[in-house]
Amino acid sequence: MIADPRDELVNHLPALRAFAISLTRNGSTADDMVQDTVVKAWTNIEKFEPGTNMRAWLFTILRNTFYSSRRKAKREVADVDGIFTENMAEKPAHDGHLQMTDFRTAFAKLPDEQRETLILVGASGFSYEEAAEMCNVAVGTIKSRANRGRKRLAELMHLDADGPVELTDKVTIAVVANNGNSAF
């Protein structure tokens, strides 16, 4: 009767752990690598040729696992504070569509002069002076219209000064922003 090679795996665990510690110089990492090695060996046991050296086969798997993890680690960036991850996060598209719908509804309720001013100064990027010249009014009038329009948008959209503005559309942000700063 031929013994199952899986039965022999347990006999090699101490030697595998010692080899893993010599490679990693860290006990917990070594334990993880030994576990990975045993899982790989168990799932690929049909590739082991009976009568050959089980220990050599397991050491080869462990060694390959170690070098694969090292290659992978070179491509990874440590992000202990989560700064990189936070910058990579993207809000779901449906949130932006819902917020854009709310914005359009609120924007449509503004008086024509305030909408016109916010489009010129916010979305189109014109200065207050340029917008005043286009509308044939004083610069103070444009500033007042923009300020009143932003405040009314904030009221209609139920935004407060202390809460975060979570608009995802750059044009919308430009309309409600005051010189790059949130108007809320």
Coordinates of N, CA and C in Angstrom, one line a residue:
M1 N 0.8 -1.2 0.0 CA 0.0 0.0 0.0 C 0.9 1.2 0.0
I2 N 0.6 2.2 -0.9 CA 1.4 3.4 -1.1 C 0.8 4.5 -0.1
A3 N 1.7 5.1 0.7 CA 1.3 6.1 1.7 C 1.0 7.4 0.9
D4 N 0.0 8.1 1.5 CA -0.3 9.4 0.9 C 0.9 10.4 1.2
P5 N 1.4 11.1 0.2 CA 2.5 12.0 0.5 C 2.2 13.2 1.5
R6 N 0.9 13.5 1.6 CA 0.4 14.5 2.5 C 0.8 14.2 3.9
D7 N 0.8 12.9 4.2 CA 1.1 12.5 5.6 C 2.5 12.9 6.0
E8 N 3.4 13.0 5.0 CA 4.8 13.3 5.3 C 5.0 14.8 5.5
L9 N 4.1 15.7 5.1 CA 4.3 17.1 5.2 C 4.6 17.5 6.6
V10 N 3.8 17.0 7.6 CA 4.0 17.4 9.0 C 5.4 17.2 9.5
N11 N 6.1 16.1 9.0 CA 7.4 15.8 9.5 C 8.4 16.9 9.1
H12 N 8.2 17.7 8.1 CA 9.1 18.7 7.6 C 8.8 20.1 8.1
L13 N 7.8 20.3 8.9 CA 7.5 21.6 9.4 C 8.6 22.3 10.2
P14 N 9.2 21.6 11.2 CA 10.3 22.3 11.9 C 11.5 22.7 11.0
A15 N 11.8 21.9 10.0 CA 12.9 22.3 9.1 C 12.5 23.5 8.2
L16 N 11.2 23.4 7.8 CA 10.7 24.5 6.9 C 10.7 25.8 7.7
R17 N 10.3 25.8 9.0 CA 10.2 27.0 9.8 C 11.6 27.5 10.0
A18 N 12.6 26.7 10.2 CA 14.0 27.1 10.4 C 14.5 27.8 9.2
F19 N 14.2 27.2 8.0 CA 14.6 27.7 6.7 C 13.9 29.1 6.5
A20 N 12.7 29.2 6.8 CA 11.9 30.4 6.6 C 12.5 31.5 7.5
I21 N 12.8 31.2 8.7 CA 13.4 32.2 9.6 C 14.7 32.7 9.1
S22 N 15.5 31.8 8.6 CA 16.8 32.2 8.0 C 16.6 33.1 6.8
L23 N 15.6 33.0 6.1 CA 15.3 33.8 4.9 C 14.7 35.2 5.4
T24 N 13.7 35.1 6.3 CA 13.0 36.3 6.6 C 13.5 37.1 7.8
R25 N 14.2 36.4 8.7 CA 14.7 37.0 10.0 C 13.5 37.5 10.8
N26 N 12.3 36.9 10.7 CA 11.2 37.3 11.4 C 10.3 36.1 11.7
G27 N 10.0 35.8 12.9 CA 9.3 34.6 13.3 C 7.9 34.6 12.7
S28 N 7.1 35.7 12.8 CA 5.7 35.7 12.3 C 5.7 35.6 10.8
T29 N 6.6 36.3 10.2 CA 6.6 36.2 8.7 C 7.0 34.8 8.3
A30 N 8.0 34.2 9.0 CA 8.4 32.9 8.7 C 7.2 31.9 8.8
D31 N 6.4 32.1 9.9 CA 5.3 31.2 10.1 C 4.2 31.3 9.0
D32 N 4.1 32.6 8.5 CA 3.1 32.8 7.4 C 3.7 32.1 6.1
M33 N 5.0 32.2 5.9 CA 5.5 31.6 4.7 C 5.4 30.1 4.8
V34 N 5.7 29.5 5.9 CA 5.5 28.1 6.1 C 4.1 27.7 5.8
Q35 N 3.2 28.4 6.3 CA 1.7 28.1 6.1 C 1.4 28.2 4.6
D36 N 1.9 29.3 3.9 CA 1.7 29.4 2.5 C 2.3 28.2 1.7
T37 N 3.5 27.8 2.2 CA 4.2 26.7 1.5 C 3.4 25.4 1.7
V38 N 2.9 25.1 2.9 CA 2.1 23.9 3.1 C 0.8 23.9 2.3
V39 N 0.2 25.1 2.2 CA -1.1 25.2 1.4 C -0.8 24.9 -0.1
K40 N 0.3 25.5 -0.6 CA 0.7 25.3 -2.0 C 1.0 23.8 -2.2
A41 N 1.8 23.2 -1.3 CA 2.1 21.8 -1.4 C 0.9 20.9 -1.4
W42 N 0.0 21.2 -0.5 CA -1.2 20.4 -0.3 C -2.1 20.5 -1.6
T43 N -2.3 21.7 -2.1 CA -3.1 21.8 -3.3 C -2.5 21.3 -4.6
N44 N -1.1 21.2 -4.6 CA -0.4 20.7 -5.7 C 0.2 19.4 -5.5
I45 N -0.3 18.6 -4.6 CA 0.4 17.3 -4.2 C 0.5 16.4 -5.4
E46 N -0.4 16.5 -6.3 CA -0.3 15.6 -7.5 C 0.9 15.8 -8.3
K47 N 1.5 17.0 -8.2 CA 2.8 17.3 -8.9 C 4.0 16.7 -8.2
F48 N 3.9 16.3 -7.0 CA 5.0 15.7 -6.3 C 5.2 14.3 -6.8
E49 N 6.4 13.9 -7.1 CA 6.7 12.6 -7.6 C 7.1 11.7 -6.5
P50 N 6.2 10.7 -6.2 CA 6.6 9.7 -5.1 C 8.0 9.1 -5.3
G51 N 8.7 9.0 -4.2 CA 10.0 8.4 -4.3 C 11.1 9.5 -4.4
T52 N 10.7 10.7 -4.7 CA 11.7 11.8 -4.7 C 11.7 12.5 -3.3
N53 N 12.6 13.5 -3.2 CA 12.9 14.1 -1.9 C 11.8 15.1 -1.6
M54 N 10.9 14.8 -0.6 CA 9.8 15.7 -0.2 C 10.3 17.0 0.4
R55 N 11.4 16.8 1.2 CA 11.9 18.0 1.9 C 12.5 19.0 0.8
A56 N 13.2 18.5 -0.2 CA 13.7 19.4 -1.2 C 12.6 20.1 -2.0
W57 N 11.5 19.3 -2.2 CA 10.3 19.9 -2.9 C 9.7 21.0 -2.1
L58 N 9.5 20.8 -0.8 CA 8.9 21.8 0.1 C 9.8 23.0 0.2
F59 N 11.2 22.8 0.3 CA 12.1 23.9 0.4 C 12.1 24.8 -0.9
T60 N 11.9 24.1 -2.0 CA 11.8 24.8 -3.3 C 10.6 25.7 -3.3
I61 N 9.5 25.1 -2.9 CA 8.2 25.9 -2.8 C 8.4 27.1 -1.8
L62 N 9.0 26.9 -0.7 CA 9.2 28.0 0.3 C 10.1 29.0 -0.3
R63 N 11.2 28.6 -0.9 CA 12.1 29.6 -1.5 C 11.5 30.4 -2.6
N64 N 10.7 29.8 -3.4 CA 10.0 30.5 -4.5 C 9.0 31.5 -3.9
T65 N 8.3 31.0 -2.9 CA 7.3 31.9 -2.2 C 8.0 33.1 -1.6
F66 N 9.2 32.9 -1.0 CA 9.9 34.0 -0.4 C 10.3 35.0 -1.5
Y67 N 10.9 34.5 -2.6 CA 11.3 35.5 -3.6 C 10.2 36.2 -4.3
S68 N 9.1 35.5 -4.4 CA 7.9 36.1 -5.0 C 7.4 37.2 -4.1
S69 N 7.4 37.0 -2.8 CA 6.9 38.0 -1.9 C 7.9 39.2 -1.9
R70 N 9.2 38.9 -2.0 CA 10.1 40.1 -2.1 C 9.9 40.9 -3.4
R71 N 9.7 40.2 -4.5 CA 9.4 41.0 -5.7 C 8.1 41.8 -5.6
K72 N 7.1 41.2 -5.0 CA 5.9 41.9 -4.7 C 6.1 43.1 -3.8
A73 N 6.9 42.9 -2.8 CA 7.1 44.0 -1.8 C 7.8 45.2 -2.4
K74 N 8.6 45.0 -3.4 CA 9.3 46.1 -4.1 C 8.4 47.0 -4.8
R75 N 7.3 46.4 -5.3 CA 6.3 47.2 -6.0 C 5.3 47.9 -5.1
E76 N 5.3 47.5 -3.9 CA 4.3 48.0 -2.9 C 4.9 49.3 -2.2
V77 N 4.0 50.2 -1.8 CA 4.4 51.4 -1.1 C 3.8 51.3 0.3
A78 N 4.6 51.5 1.3 CA 4.1 51.6 2.7 C 3.3 52.8 2.8
D79 N 2.1 52.6 3.3 CA 1.2 53.8 3.5 C 0.6 53.7 4.9
V80 N 1.4 53.9 5.9 CA 1.0 53.7 7.3 C -0.1 54.6 7.7
D81 N 0.0 55.9 7.2 CA -1.0 56.9 7.6 C -2.2 56.9 6.7
G82 N -2.2 56.1 5.6 CA -3.3 56.1 4.7 C -3.4 57.3 3.7
I83 N -2.3 58.1 3.6 CA -2.3 59.3 2.8 C -2.4 59.0 1.3
F84 N -1.6 58.0 0.9 CA -1.7 57.6 -0.5 C -3.0 57.0 -0.9
T85 N -3.5 56.1 0.0 CA -4.8 55.5 -0.3 C -5.9 56.5 -0.3
E86 N -5.9 57.5 0.6 CA -6.9 58.5 0.6 C -7.0 59.3 -0.7
N87 N -5.8 59.5 -1.3 CA -5.7 60.3 -2.5 C -6.2 59.5 -3.7
M88 N -6.1 58.1 -3.6 CA -6.5 57.3 -4.7 C -8.0 56.9 -4.7
A89 N -8.7 57.2 -3.6 CA -10.1 56.9 -3.4 C -10.9 57.7 -4.4
E90 N -11.9 57.1 -4.9 CA -12.8 57.8 -5.8 C -14.2 57.7 -5.4
K91 N -14.9 58.7 -5.3 CA -16.3 58.7 -4.9 C -17.1 57.9 -6.0
P92 N -18.1 57.2 -5.7 CA -19.0 56.5 -6.7 C -19.6 57.5 -7.6
A93 N -19.7 57.1 -8.8 CA -20.3 58.0 -9.9 C -21.7 58.4 -9.6
H94 N -22.5 57.5 -9.0 CA -23.9 57.8 -8.7 C -24.1 59.0 -7.7
D95 N -23.1 59.1 -6.8 CA -23.2 60.2 -5.8 C -23.1 61.5 -6.6
G96 N -22.1 61.6 -7.5 CA -21.9 62.8 -8.3 C -23.2 63.2 -9.1
H97 N -23.8 62.1 -9.7 CA -25.0 62.4 -10.5 C -26.1 62.9 -9.6
L98 N -26.3 62.3 -8.4 CA -27.3 62.8 -7.5 C -27.1 64.2 -7.1
Q99 N -25.8 64.5 -6.7 CA -25.5 65.9 -6.3 C -25.6 66.9 -7.4
M100 N -25.3 66.4 -8.6 CA -25.4 67.3 -9.7 C -26.9 67.7 -10.0
T101 N -27.7 66.7 -9.8 CA -29.2 66.9 -10.0 C -29.6 67.9 -9.0
D102 N -29.2 67.7 -7.7 CA -29.6 68.6 -6.7 C -29.1 70.0 -7.0
F103 N -27.8 70.1 -7.4 CA -27.3 71.4 -7.8 C -28.0 72.1 -8.9
R104 N -28.3 71.4 -9.9 CA -29.1 72.0 -11.1 C -30.4 72.5 -10.6
T105 N -31.1 71.7 -9.8 CA -32.4 72.1 -9.3 C -32.3 73.4 -8.5
A106 N -31.3 73.5 -7.6 CA -31.1 74.7 -6.8 C -30.6 75.8 -7.6
F107 N -29.8 75.6 -8.6 CA -29.2 76.6 -9.4 C -30.3 77.3 -10.3
A108 N -31.3 76.4 -10.7 CA -32.4 77.0 -11.5 C -33.3 77.9 -10.7
K109 N -33.3 77.8 -9.4 CA -34.2 78.6 -8.6 C -33.5 80.0 -8.3
L110 N -32.3 80.2 -8.7 CA -31.6 81.5 -8.5 C -32.2 82.5 -9.4
P111 N -32.2 83.8 -9.1 CA -32.5 84.9 -10.0 C -31.5 84.9 -11.2
D112 N -32.0 85.3 -12.3 CA -31.2 85.3 -13.6 C -29.8 86.0 -13.4
E113 N -29.8 87.1 -12.7 CA -28.6 87.9 -12.5 C -27.5 87.1 -11.7
Q114 N -28.0 86.4 -10.6 CA -27.1 85.6 -9.8 C -26.6 84.4 -10.6
R115 N -27.5 83.7 -11.4 CA -27.0 82.6 -12.2 C -26.0 83.0 -13.2
E116 N -26.3 84.1 -13.9 CA -25.3 84.7 -14.9 C -24.0 85.0 -14.2
T117 N -24.0 85.6 -13.1 CA -22.8 86.0 -12.4 C -22.0 84.8 -12.0
L118 N -22.7 83.8 -11.4 CA -22.0 82.6 -11.0 C -21.4 81.8 -12.1
I119 N -22.1 81.8 -13.3 CA -21.5 81.1 -14.4 C -20.3 81.9 -14.9
L120 N -20.4 83.2 -15.0 CA -19.2 84.0 -15.5 C -18.0 83.9 -14.5
V121 N -18.2 84.1 -13.3 CA -17.2 84.2 -12.3 C -16.7 82.8 -11.8
G122 N -17.7 81.9 -11.6 CA -17.3 80.6 -11.1 C -17.0 79.6 -12.2
A123 N -17.9 79.2 -13.1 CA -17.7 78.2 -14.0 C -16.8 78.6 -15.2
S124 N -16.9 79.9 -15.6 CA -16.2 80.3 -16.8 C -14.8 80.9 -16.4
G125 N -14.6 81.2 -15.1 CA -13.3 81.6 -14.7 C -13.0 83.1 -14.9
F126 N -14.0 83.9 -15.2 CA -13.7 85.3 -15.4 C -13.5 86.0 -14.1
S127 N -12.7 87.1 -14.1 CA -12.5 87.9 -12.9 C -13.8 88.7 -12.6
Y128 N -13.9 89.2 -11.4 CA -15.1 90.1 -11.1 C -15.1 91.3 -12.1
E129 N -13.9 91.8 -12.3 CA -13.8 93.0 -13.2 C -14.3 92.7 -14.6
E130 N -13.9 91.5 -15.1 CA -14.3 91.1 -16.5 C -15.8 90.9 -16.6
A131 N -16.3 90.2 -15.5 CA -17.8 89.9 -15.5 C -18.5 91.2 -15.4
A132 N -18.0 92.2 -14.6 CA -18.7 93.5 -14.5 C -18.7 94.2 -15.8
E133 N -17.7 94.1 -16.5 CA -17.6 94.8 -17.9 C -18.6 94.1 -18.8
M134 N -18.6 92.8 -18.8 CA -19.5 92.1 -19.7 C -21.0 92.4 -19.4
C135 N -21.3 92.5 -18.1 CA -22.7 92.8 -17.7 C -23.0 94.3 -17.7
N136 N -22.0 95.1 -17.9 CA -22.2 96.5 -17.9 C -22.7 97.0 -16.5
V137 N -22.1 96.5 -15.4 CA -22.5 96.9 -14.1 C -21.2 97.1 -13.3
A138 N -21.3 97.6 -12.1 CA -20.1 97.9 -11.2 C -19.6 96.6 -10.7
V139 N -18.3 96.6 -10.4 CA -17.6 95.4 -9.8 C -18.3 95.0 -8.5
G140 N -18.6 95.9 -7.7 CA -19.3 95.6 -6.4 C -20.6 94.9 -6.7
T141 N -21.3 95.2 -7.7 CA -22.6 94.6 -8.0 C -22.4 93.1 -8.3
I142 N -21.3 92.9 -9.1 CA -21.0 91.5 -9.5 C -20.6 90.7 -8.2
K143 N -19.8 91.3 -7.4 CA -19.4 90.6 -6.1 C -20.6 90.3 -5.3
S144 N -21.5 91.3 -5.2 CA -22.7 91.1 -4.4 C -23.6 90.0 -4.9
R145 N -23.8 90.0 -6.3 CA -24.6 89.0 -6.9 C -24.0 87.6 -6.7
A146 N -22.7 87.5 -6.8 CA -22.0 86.2 -6.6 C -22.1 85.7 -5.2
N147 N -21.9 86.6 -4.2 CA -22.0 86.3 -2.8 C -23.5 85.9 -2.5
R148 N -24.5 86.6 -2.9 CA -25.9 86.3 -2.6 C -26.2 85.0 -3.3
G149 N -25.7 84.7 -4.5 CA -26.0 83.5 -5.3 C -25.5 82.3 -4.5
R150 N -24.2 82.4 -4.1 CA -23.6 81.3 -3.4 C -24.3 81.0 -2.1
K151 N -24.7 82.1 -1.4 CA -25.4 81.8 -0.1 C -26.7 81.2 -0.3
R152 N -27.4 81.6 -1.4 CA -28.8 81.0 -1.7 C -28.6 79.6 -2.1
L153 N -27.6 79.3 -2.9 CA -27.3 77.9 -3.3 C -27.1 77.0 -2.0
A154 N -26.3 77.6 -1.1 CA -26.0 76.8 0.1 C -27.3 76.5 0.9
E155 N -28.2 77.5 0.9 CA -29.5 77.3 1.6 C -30.3 76.3 0.9
L156 N -30.4 76.4 -0.4 CA -31.2 75.5 -1.2 C -30.7 74.0 -1.1
M157 N -29.4 73.9 -1.1 CA -28.8 72.6 -1.0 C -28.6 72.1 0.4
H158 N -29.0 72.8 1.4 CA -28.9 72.5 2.8 C -27.4 72.2 3.2
L159 N -26.5 73.1 2.7 CA -25.1 73.1 3.1 C -24.9 74.0 4.2
D160 N -24.1 73.7 5.2 CA -23.8 74.6 6.3 C -22.3 74.9 6.3
A161 N -21.9 75.9 7.0 CA -20.5 76.4 7.0 C -19.6 75.4 7.6
D162 N -20.1 74.6 8.6 CA -19.2 73.7 9.2 C -19.0 72.3 8.5
G163 N -20.0 72.0 7.7 CA -20.0 70.7 7.1 C -19.2 70.6 5.8
P164 N -18.7 69.5 5.4 CA -17.9 69.4 4.2 C -18.8 69.5 3.0
V165 N -18.3 70.1 1.9 CA -19.0 70.2 0.7 C -18.5 69.0 -0.2
E166 N -19.4 68.1 -0.5 CA -19.0 66.9 -1.2 C -19.5 67.0 -2.6
L167 N -19.0 67.9 -3.4 CA -19.4 68.0 -4.8 C -18.3 67.3 -5.6
T168 N -18.6 66.6 -6.6 CA -17.6 65.9 -7.4 C -17.3 66.5 -8.7
D169 N -18.2 67.4 -9.2 CA -18.1 68.0 -10.5 C -17.2 69.3 -10.3
K170 N -16.1 69.4 -11.1 CA -15.2 70.5 -11.0 C -15.9 71.9 -11.3
V171 N -16.8 71.8 -12.3 CA -17.5 73.1 -12.6 C -18.4 73.5 -11.5
T172 N -19.1 72.6 -10.9 CA -20.0 72.9 -9.8 C -19.2 73.4 -8.6
I173 N -18.1 72.8 -8.4 CA -17.2 73.3 -7.3 C -16.8 74.7 -7.6
A174 N -16.4 75.0 -8.8 CA -16.0 76.4 -9.2 C -17.1 77.4 -9.0
V175 N -18.4 77.0 -9.3 CA -19.5 77.9 -9.2 C -19.7 78.2 -7.7
V176 N -19.6 77.3 -6.8 CA -19.9 77.5 -5.4 C -18.7 78.0 -4.6
A177 N -17.5 78.0 -5.3 CA -16.3 78.4 -4.6 C -16.1 79.9 -4.7
N178 N -15.5 80.4 -3.7 CA -15.2 81.9 -3.7 C -13.7 82.0 -3.8
N179 N -13.1 82.3 -5.0 CA -11.7 82.4 -5.2 C -10.9 81.1 -4.7
G180 N -11.5 80.0 -5.1 CA -10.8 78.7 -4.7 C -11.2 78.2 -3.3
N181 N -11.8 79.0 -2.5 CA -12.2 78.6 -1.2 C -13.7 78.4 -1.2
S182 N -14.1 77.4 -0.4 CA -15.6 77.1 -0.4 C -16.3 78.3 0.2
A183 N -17.5 78.6 -0.4 CA -18.3 79.7 0.1 C -19.1 79.3 1.3
F184 N -19.0 78.1 1.7 CA -19.9 77.6 2.8 C -19.2 77.4 4.0

